[in-house]
């Protein structure tokens, strides 16, 4: 190999310094957007977890206050989607909405009491699972359908007007 051939071969080899490599602007943009979306998702998840932790504290205080004041829990029933049908549950607690679709159980769980319609559920009953409680019930719904959790809990204790 001549000196000229060895210089050409060195030029064709991949550079050892990645910073010297040509960049892909579209790939860089996609990478930055992906990182931004991941950061946004992590922040949203952290905010929801903090909100649920605060809501759990409010619910625990409510359950204790209800017991101390003698506000009796009642058997909780679920509804089929669209309000069709009534389903027995093994739960007792306090309804938080007038339409009886959201409740707090005596176990301190937050329950959304809507279920898919089913004949088996009508015959045997259903077992709703507790969910992460929000600070605003129905947030993002139609106007007038959202309700602050502290207001809903106060109403269930009889400390606030029964509207909503």
Coordinates of N, CA, C and O in Angstrom, one line a residue:
X1 N 0.8 -1.2 0.0 CA 0.0 0.0 0.0 C 0.9 1.2 0.0 O 1.8 1.3 0.8
X2 N 0.6 2.2 -0.8 CA 1.4 3.4 -0.9 C 0.9 4.4 0.2 O -0.1 4.2 0.8
X3 N 1.7 5.4 0.3 CA 1.4 6.5 1.3 C 0.0 7.1 1.0 O -0.8 7.4 1.9
X4 N -0.2 7.3 -0.3 CA -1.5 7.9 -0.7 C -2.7 7.0 -0.4 O -3.7 7.5 0.1
X5 N -2.5 5.7 -0.6 CA -3.6 4.7 -0.3 C -3.9 4.6 1.2 O -5.0 4.5 1.6
X6 N -2.8 4.7 2.0 CA -3.0 4.6 3.4 C -3.7 5.8 4.0 O -4.6 5.7 4.9
X7 N -3.5 7.0 3.4 CA -4.2 8.2 3.8 C -5.7 8.1 3.4 O -6.5 8.4 4.2
X8 N -6.0 7.6 2.2 CA -7.4 7.5 1.8 C -8.1 6.5 2.7 O -9.3 6.6 3.0
X9 N -7.4 5.4 3.0 CA -8.1 4.4 3.9 C -8.4 4.9 5.2 O -9.4 4.6 5.8
X10 N -7.5 5.8 5.8 CA -7.8 6.4 7.1 C -9.0 7.3 7.0 O -9.7 7.4 7.9
X11 N -9.1 8.0 5.9 CA -10.3 8.9 5.7 C -11.6 8.2 5.6 O -12.6 8.7 6.1
X12 N -11.6 7.0 5.1 CA -12.8 6.2 5.0 C -13.2 5.5 6.3 O -14.4 5.2 6.4
X13 N -12.4 5.4 7.2 CA -12.7 4.7 8.5 C -13.6 5.6 9.3 O -13.6 6.9 9.2
X14 N -14.4 5.1 10.1 CA -15.3 5.8 11.0 C -14.5 6.6 12.0 O -13.5 6.2 12.5
X15 N -14.9 7.9 12.3 CA -14.2 8.7 13.2 C -14.3 8.1 14.6 O -15.3 7.5 15.0
X16 N -13.2 8.2 15.4 CA -13.2 7.6 16.7 C -13.9 8.6 17.7 O -14.3 8.2 18.8
X17 N -14.1 9.8 17.4 CA -14.7 10.8 18.2 C -16.2 11.0 17.8 O -16.5 11.5 16.8
X18 N -17.1 10.5 18.7 CA -18.5 10.6 18.3 C -19.0 12.1 18.1 O -19.9 12.3 17.3
X19 N -18.4 13.0 18.7 CA -18.8 14.4 18.5 C -18.4 14.9 17.1 O -19.0 15.8 16.6
X20 N -17.4 14.3 16.5 CA -17.0 14.6 15.1 C -17.9 14.0 14.1 O -17.9 14.4 12.9
X21 N -18.8 13.0 14.5 CA -19.7 12.3 13.5 C -20.8 13.3 13.1 O -21.2 14.1 13.9
X22 N -21.2 13.2 11.9 CA -22.3 14.0 11.4 C -23.6 13.7 12.3 O -23.8 12.6 12.6
X23 N -24.3 14.7 12.6 CA -25.5 14.6 13.4 C -26.8 14.4 12.5 O -26.8 14.9 11.4
X24 N -27.8 13.8 13.1 CA -29.1 13.6 12.4 C -30.0 14.6 13.1 O -30.5 14.3 14.2
X25 N -30.3 15.8 12.5 CA -31.2 16.7 13.2 C -32.6 16.2 13.5 O -33.1 16.4 14.6
X26 N -33.2 15.4 12.7 CA -34.5 14.8 12.9 C -34.4 13.8 14.1 O -35.3 13.8 15.0
X27 N -33.3 13.0 14.1 CA -33.2 12.1 15.2 C -32.9 12.8 16.6 O -33.5 12.3 17.6
X28 N -32.2 13.9 16.5 CA -31.9 14.6 17.8 C -33.3 15.2 18.2 O -33.5 15.2 19.4
X29 N -34.1 15.7 17.3 CA -35.3 16.3 17.7 C -36.3 15.3 18.3 O -36.9 15.5 19.3
X30 N -36.3 14.1 17.7 CA -37.1 13.0 18.2 C -36.7 12.6 19.6 O -37.5 12.4 20.5
X31 N -35.4 12.5 19.8 CA -34.8 12.1 21.1 C -35.2 13.2 22.1 O -35.6 12.8 23.2
X32 N -35.1 14.5 21.8 CA -35.4 15.5 22.8 C -36.9 15.5 23.1 O -37.3 15.7 24.2
X33 N -37.7 15.3 22.1 CA -39.2 15.2 22.3 C -39.6 14.0 23.2 O -40.4 14.1 24.1
X34 N -38.9 12.9 22.9 CA -39.1 11.7 23.7 C -38.8 11.9 25.2 O -39.5 11.6 26.1
X35 N -37.6 12.6 25.4 CA -37.2 12.9 26.8 C -38.1 13.9 27.4 O -38.4 13.7 28.6
X36 N -38.6 14.9 26.7 CA -39.5 15.8 27.3 C -40.9 15.1 27.6 O -41.4 15.4 28.7
X37 N -41.3 14.3 26.7 CA -42.6 13.5 27.0 C -42.4 12.6 28.2 O -43.3 12.5 29.1
X38 N -41.3 11.9 28.3 CA -41.0 11.1 29.5 C -41.0 11.9 30.8 O -41.6 11.5 31.8
X39 N -40.4 13.1 30.7 CA -40.3 14.0 31.9 C -41.7 14.5 32.3 O -42.1 14.5 33.5
X40 N -42.5 14.8 31.3 CA -43.8 15.3 31.5 C -44.7 14.2 32.2 O -45.4 14.4 33.1
X41 N -44.6 13.0 31.6 CA -45.3 11.9 32.2 C -44.9 11.6 33.6 O -45.8 11.3 34.5
X42 N -43.6 11.6 33.9 CA -43.2 11.4 35.3 C -43.7 12.5 36.2 O -44.1 12.2 37.4
X43 N -43.7 13.7 35.8 CA -44.2 14.8 36.6 C -45.7 14.6 36.9 O -46.2 14.9 38.0
X44 N -46.5 14.3 35.8 CA -47.9 14.0 36.0 C -48.2 12.9 36.9 O -49.0 13.0 37.8
X45 N -47.4 11.8 36.8 CA -47.6 10.7 37.7 C -47.3 11.1 39.2 O -48.0 10.7 40.1
X46 N -46.2 11.8 39.4 CA -45.9 12.3 40.7 C -47.0 13.2 41.3 O -47.3 13.1 42.5
X47 N -47.5 14.1 40.4 CA -48.6 15.0 40.9 C -49.8 14.2 41.3 O -50.5 14.4 42.3
X48 N -50.2 13.2 40.5 CA -51.4 12.3 40.8 C -51.1 11.5 42.1 O -52.1 11.4 42.9
X49 N -49.9 11.0 42.3 CA -49.6 10.3 43.5 C -49.7 11.2 44.7 O -50.3 10.8 45.8
X50 N -49.2 12.4 44.6 CA -49.3 13.4 45.7 C -50.8 13.7 46.0 O -51.2 13.8 47.2
X51 N -51.5 13.9 44.9 CA -53.0 14.2 45.1 C -53.7 13.1 45.8 O -54.5 13.3 46.7
X52 N -53.4 11.9 45.4 CA -54.1 10.7 46.0 C -53.7 10.5 47.4 O -54.5 10.2 48.3
X53 N -52.4 10.8 47.8 CA -52.0 10.7 49.1 C -52.7 11.7 50.0 O -53.2 11.4 51.1
X54 N -52.9 13.0 49.5 CA -53.7 14.0 50.3 C -55.1 13.6 50.4 O -55.7 13.7 51.5
X55 N -55.7 13.0 49.3 CA -57.1 12.6 49.4 C -57.3 11.4 50.3 O -58.3 11.4 51.1
X56 N -56.3 10.5 50.4 CA -56.4 9.4 51.4 C -56.4 9.9 52.8 O -57.1 9.4 53.7
X57 N -55.6 11.0 53.1 CA -55.6 11.6 54.4 C -57.0 12.1 54.7 O -57.5 12.0 55.9
X58 N -57.6 12.9 53.8 CA -58.9 13.4 54.0 C -59.9 12.3 54.2 O -60.8 12.4 55.1
X59 N -59.8 11.2 53.5 CA -60.8 10.1 53.6 C -60.6 9.4 55.0 O -61.6 9.1 55.7
X60 N -59.4 9.2 55.4 CA -59.1 8.6 56.7 C -59.7 9.5 57.8 O -60.3 8.9 58.8
X61 N -59.5 10.8 57.7 CA -60.1 11.7 58.7 C -61.6 11.6 58.7 O -62.2 11.6 59.7
X62 N -62.2 11.6 57.5 CA -63.6 11.5 57.4 C -64.2 10.2 58.0 O -65.1 10.3 58.8
X63 N -63.6 9.1 57.8 CA -64.0 7.8 58.3 C -64.0 7.9 59.9 O -64.9 7.5 60.5
X64 N -62.9 8.4 60.4 CA -62.8 8.6 61.9 C -63.9 9.5 62.4 O -64.5 9.2 63.4
X65 N -64.1 10.7 61.7 CA -65.1 11.6 62.2 C -66.5 11.1 62.1 O -67.3 11.3 63.0
X66 N -66.8 10.3 61.0 CA -68.1 9.7 60.8 C -68.4 8.7 62.0 O -69.5 8.7 62.5
X67 N -67.4 7.9 62.3 CA -67.5 7.0 63.4 C -67.7 7.7 64.8 O -68.6 7.4 65.5
X68 N -66.9 8.8 65.0 CA -67.1 9.6 66.2 C -68.4 10.3 66.3 O -69.0 10.4 67.4
X69 N -68.9 10.7 65.2 CA -70.2 11.5 65.2 C -71.4 10.5 65.1 O -72.6 11.0 65.2
X70 N -71.2 9.3 64.9 CA -72.3 8.3 64.8 C -73.0 8.4 63.5 O -74.2 8.1 63.4
X71 N -72.3 8.9 62.4 CA -72.9 8.9 61.1 C -72.8 7.5 60.5 O -71.8 7.0 60.2
X72 N -74.0 6.8 60.5 CA -74.0 5.4 60.1 C -73.7 5.2 58.7 O -74.3 5.8 57.8
X73 N -72.9 4.2 58.4 CA -72.7 3.8 57.0 C -73.9 3.0 56.5 O -74.7 2.5 57.3
X74 N -74.0 2.9 55.2 CA -75.1 2.1 54.7 C -74.5 1.1 53.6 O -73.4 1.3 53.2
X75 N -75.3 0.1 53.3 CA -74.8 -0.9 52.3 C -74.7 -0.1 51.0 O -75.5 0.7 50.6
X76 N -73.6 -0.3 50.3 CA -73.3 0.3 49.0 C -73.7 -0.6 47.8 O -73.4 -1.8 47.9
X77 N -74.3 0.0 46.8 CA -74.7 -0.7 45.6 C -74.1 0.0 44.4 O -73.9 1.2 44.4
X78 N -73.8 -0.8 43.5 CA -73.2 -0.3 42.2 C -74.3 -0.2 41.2 O -75.4 -0.8 41.3
X79 N -74.0 0.6 40.1 CA -75.0 0.8 39.0 C -74.3 0.3 37.8 O -73.1 0.4 37.6
X80 N -75.1 -0.2 36.8 CA -74.6 -0.5 35.5 C -74.3 0.8 34.8 O -74.9 1.9 35.1
X81 N -73.4 0.8 33.8 CA -73.1 1.9 33.0 C -74.4 2.6 32.5 O -75.3 1.9 32.1
X82 N -74.5 3.9 32.5 CA -75.7 4.5 32.1 C -76.8 4.5 33.1 O -78.0 4.8 32.8
X83 N -76.6 4.0 34.3 CA -77.6 4.0 35.3 C -78.5 2.8 35.2 O -79.5 2.7 35.9
X84 N -78.2 1.8 34.4 CA -79.0 0.7 34.2 C -78.7 -0.4 35.2 O -77.6 -1.0 35.2
X85 N -79.7 -0.8 36.0 CA -79.5 -1.9 36.9 C -78.8 -1.5 38.2 O -78.1 -0.5 38.3
X86 N -79.1 -2.3 39.2 CA -78.5 -2.1 40.5 C -77.9 -3.4 40.9 O -78.4 -4.5 40.8
X87 N -76.6 -3.3 41.4 CA -75.8 -4.5 41.8 C -75.4 -4.4 43.2 O -74.9 -3.4 43.7
X88 N -75.7 -5.5 43.9 CA -75.2 -5.6 45.3 C -73.7 -5.7 45.4 O -73.1 -6.2 44.5
X89 N -73.2 -5.1 46.5 CA -71.7 -5.2 46.8 C -71.6 -5.7 48.2 O -72.5 -5.5 49.0
X90 N -70.4 -6.1 48.6 CA -70.2 -6.5 50.0 C -69.8 -5.3 50.8 O -69.4 -5.4 52.0
X91 N -69.8 -4.1 50.2 CA -69.3 -2.9 50.9 C -70.4 -2.1 51.7 O -71.5 -2.2 51.4
X92 N -69.9 -1.5 52.7 CA -70.7 -0.5 53.4 C -69.9 0.8 53.5 O -68.6 0.8 53.5
X93 N -70.6 1.9 53.5 CA -69.9 3.2 53.5 C -70.8 4.3 53.3 O -72.0 4.3 53.7
X94 N -70.3 5.4 52.7 CA -71.1 6.6 52.5 C -71.0 7.1 51.1 O -69.9 7.2 50.5
X95 N -72.1 7.4 50.5 CA -72.1 7.9 49.1 C -71.6 9.3 49.1 O -72.0 10.1 50.0
X96 N -70.8 9.7 48.1 CA -70.3 11.1 48.1 C -71.0 11.9 47.0 O -70.9 13.1 47.0
X97 N -71.7 11.3 46.1 CA -72.5 12.0 45.0 C -73.9 11.6 45.1 O -74.3 10.5 45.5
X98 N -74.7 12.6 44.8 CA -76.2 12.4 44.8 C -76.6 11.2 43.9 O -77.6 10.5 44.2
X99 N -75.9 11.0 42.8 CA -76.3 9.9 41.9 C -75.8 8.5 42.3 O -76.0 7.5 41.7
X100 N -75.1 8.5 43.5 CA -74.6 7.3 44.2 C -73.6 6.5 43.3 O -73.6 5.3 43.4
X101 N -72.8 7.2 42.6 CA -71.8 6.5 41.7 C -70.4 6.5 42.4 O -69.5 5.9 41.8
X102 N -70.2 7.3 43.4 CA -68.9 7.4 44.1 C -69.2 7.3 45.6 O -70.1 7.9 46.1
X103 N -68.3 6.5 46.3 CA -68.5 6.3 47.7 C -67.2 6.1 48.4 O -66.2 5.8 47.8
X104 N -67.2 6.3 49.7 CA -66.1 5.9 50.6 C -66.6 4.7 51.4 O -67.6 4.8 52.0
X105 N -65.8 3.7 51.5 CA -66.1 2.5 52.3 C -65.7 2.7 53.7 O -64.8 3.5 54.0
X106 N -66.2 1.9 54.6 CA -65.8 1.9 56.0 C -64.3 1.5 56.1 O -63.7 1.7 57.1
X107 N -63.8 0.8 55.1 CA -62.4 0.4 55.0 C -61.5 1.6 54.6 O -60.3 1.4 54.6
X108 N -62.1 2.7 54.3 CA -61.3 3.9 53.9 C -61.0 3.9 52.4 O -60.3 4.8 51.9
X109 N -61.6 2.9 51.7 CA -61.3 2.9 50.3 C -62.3 3.9 49.5 O -63.4 4.2 50.0
X110 N -61.8 4.3 48.4 CA -62.6 5.2 47.5 C -63.1 4.3 46.4 O -62.3 3.6 45.7
X111 N -64.4 4.3 46.1 CA -65.0 3.4 45.2 C -65.8 4.2 44.1 O -66.6 5.1 44.5
X112 N -65.6 3.9 42.9 CA -66.4 4.3 41.8 C -67.4 3.1 41.6 O -67.0 2.0 41.3
X113 N -68.7 3.4 41.8 CA -69.7 2.4 41.8 C -70.5 2.2 40.5 O -71.7 2.2 40.5
X114 N -69.8 2.2 39.4 CA -70.4 1.9 38.1 C -69.7 0.7 37.6 O -68.5 0.5 37.7
X115 N -70.5 -0.2 37.0 CA -69.9 -1.5 36.5 C -70.5 -1.8 35.1 O -71.6 -1.4 34.8
X116 N -69.9 -2.7 34.4 CA -70.5 -3.1 33.1 C -71.7 -4.0 33.4 O -71.7 -4.8 34.3
X117 N -72.8 -3.8 32.7 CA -73.9 -4.7 32.9 C -73.6 -6.1 32.7 O -72.9 -6.5 31.8
X118 N -74.1 -7.0 33.6 CA -74.0 -8.4 33.4 C -75.1 -9.1 34.3 O -75.4 -8.7 35.4
X119 N -75.5 -10.2 33.7 CA -76.5 -11.0 34.4 C -75.9 -11.7 35.6 O -76.5 -11.7 36.7
X120 N -74.7 -12.2 35.5 CA -74.0 -12.8 36.7 C -73.9 -11.8 37.8 O -74.1 -12.1 39.0
X121 N -73.5 -10.5 37.5 CA -73.4 -9.5 38.5 C -74.7 -9.2 39.2 O -74.8 -8.9 40.4
X122 N -75.8 -9.2 38.4 CA -77.1 -9.0 38.9 C -77.5 -10.1 39.9 O -78.2 -9.8 40.9
X123 N -77.1 -11.3 39.6 CA -77.5 -12.4 40.4 C -76.6 -12.6 41.6 O -77.1 -12.8 42.8
X124 N -75.3 -12.5 41.4 CA -74.3 -12.7 42.5 C -73.8 -11.5 43.2 O -73.2 -11.6 44.3
X125 N -74.0 -10.4 42.6 CA -73.4 -9.1 43.2 C -72.1 -8.9 42.5 O -71.5 -9.7 41.8
X126 N -71.5 -7.7 42.8 CA -70.2 -7.3 42.3 C -69.3 -6.9 43.4 O -69.8 -6.6 44.5
X127 N -68.0 -6.9 43.2 CA -67.0 -6.5 44.2 C -66.1 -5.4 43.6 O -65.1 -5.7 43.0
X128 N -66.6 -4.1 43.7 CA -65.7 -3.0 43.2 C -64.4 -3.0 43.9 O -64.3 -3.3 45.1
X129 N -63.4 -2.6 43.2 CA -62.0 -2.5 43.8 C -61.8 -1.0 44.2 O -62.3 -0.1 43.4
X130 N -61.1 -0.8 45.3 CA -60.8 0.6 45.6 C -59.9 1.2 44.6 O -59.1 0.5 43.9
X131 N -60.1 2.5 44.4 CA -59.3 3.2 43.4 C -58.5 4.4 44.1 O -58.8 4.7 45.2
X132 N -57.5 4.9 43.4 CA -56.8 6.1 43.9 C -57.7 7.2 43.9 O -58.3 7.6 42.9
X133 N -57.9 7.8 45.1 CA -58.9 8.9 45.2 C -58.3 10.2 44.6 O -57.2 10.5 44.8
X134 N -59.2 11.0 44.0 CA -58.8 12.3 43.5 C -59.2 13.4 44.5 O -60.0 13.1 45.3
X135 N -58.6 14.5 44.4 CA -59.1 15.7 45.2 C -60.3 16.3 44.6 O -61.0 17.0 45.3
X136 N -60.6 16.1 43.3 CA -61.8 16.6 42.6 C -62.5 15.4 42.0 O -61.9 14.8 41.1
X137 N -63.7 15.1 42.4 CA -64.5 14.0 41.9 C -65.1 14.5 40.6 O -65.7 15.5 40.5
X138 N -64.9 13.7 39.5 CA -65.4 14.1 38.2 C -64.7 15.2 37.5 O -65.3 15.8 36.6
X139 N -63.4 15.4 37.9 CA -62.7 16.5 37.2 C -62.6 16.2 35.7 O -62.4 15.0 35.3
X140 N -62.8 17.2 34.9 CA -62.7 17.0 33.4 C -64.0 16.6 32.8 O -64.1 16.5 31.6
X141 N -65.0 16.4 33.7 CA -66.4 16.1 33.2 C -67.1 17.4 32.7 O -66.5 18.4 32.6
X142 N -68.4 17.2 32.5 CA -69.2 18.3 32.1 C -69.3 19.4 33.2 O -69.1 19.1 34.4
X143 N -69.6 20.6 32.8 CA -69.7 21.7 33.8 C -70.8 21.2 34.9 O -71.8 20.7 34.5
X144 N -70.4 21.5 36.1 CA -71.4 21.2 37.2 C -71.3 19.8 37.7 O -71.9 19.4 38.6
X145 N -70.5 18.9 37.0 CA -70.4 17.5 37.4 C -69.2 17.2 38.3 O -69.0 16.2 38.9
X146 N -68.3 18.2 38.4 CA -67.1 18.0 39.3 C -67.5 18.5 40.7 O -68.3 19.3 40.9
X147 N -66.8 17.9 41.7 CA -67.1 18.1 43.1 C -65.8 18.0 43.9 O -65.1 16.9 43.8
X148 N -65.4 19.0 44.6 CA -64.2 18.9 45.4 C -64.4 17.8 46.5 O -65.5 17.8 47.2
X149 N -63.4 17.0 46.7 CA -63.5 15.9 47.7 C -63.8 16.4 49.1 O -64.7 15.9 49.8
X150 N -63.2 17.5 49.6 CA -63.5 18.0 50.9 C -65.0 18.4 51.1 O -65.6 18.2 52.1
X151 N -65.6 19.0 50.0 CA -67.0 19.4 50.0 C -67.9 18.1 50.1 O -68.8 18.0 50.9
X152 N -67.5 17.1 49.3 CA -68.3 15.9 49.3 C -68.3 15.2 50.6 O -69.3 14.7 51.1
X153 N -67.1 15.2 51.2 CA -67.0 14.5 52.6 C -67.7 15.3 53.6 O -68.4 14.7 54.5
X154 N -67.7 16.6 53.5 CA -68.4 17.4 54.5 C -69.9 17.2 54.4 O -70.7 17.1 55.4
X155 N -70.4 17.1 53.1 CA -71.8 16.8 52.9 C -72.2 15.4 53.5 O -73.3 15.3 54.1
X156 N -71.4 14.5 53.3 CA -71.7 13.1 53.9 C -71.7 13.1 55.4 O -72.4 12.3 56.0
X157 N -71.0 14.0 56.0 CA -71.0 14.2 57.5 C -72.2 15.0 57.9 O -72.5 15.1 59.1
X158 N -72.8 15.7 57.0 CA -74.0 16.6 57.3 C -73.5 18.0 57.7 O -74.3 18.8 58.3
X159 N -72.3 18.3 57.3 CA -71.7 19.7 57.6 C -71.9 20.7 56.5 O -71.5 21.8 56.7
X160 N -72.5 20.3 55.4 CA -72.6 21.2 54.3 C -74.0 21.0 53.6 O -74.6 20.0 53.8
X161 N -74.5 22.0 52.9 CA -75.8 21.9 52.2 C -75.7 20.6 51.2 O -74.7 20.3 50.7
X162 N -76.8 20.0 51.0 CA -76.9 18.8 50.2 C -77.0 19.0 48.7 O -77.2 18.1 48.0
X163 N -76.8 20.2 48.2 CA -76.8 20.4 46.8 C -75.6 19.7 46.1 O -74.6 19.6 46.7
X164 N -75.8 19.4 44.8 CA -74.7 18.9 44.0 C -74.6 17.4 44.1 O -74.5 16.4 44.0

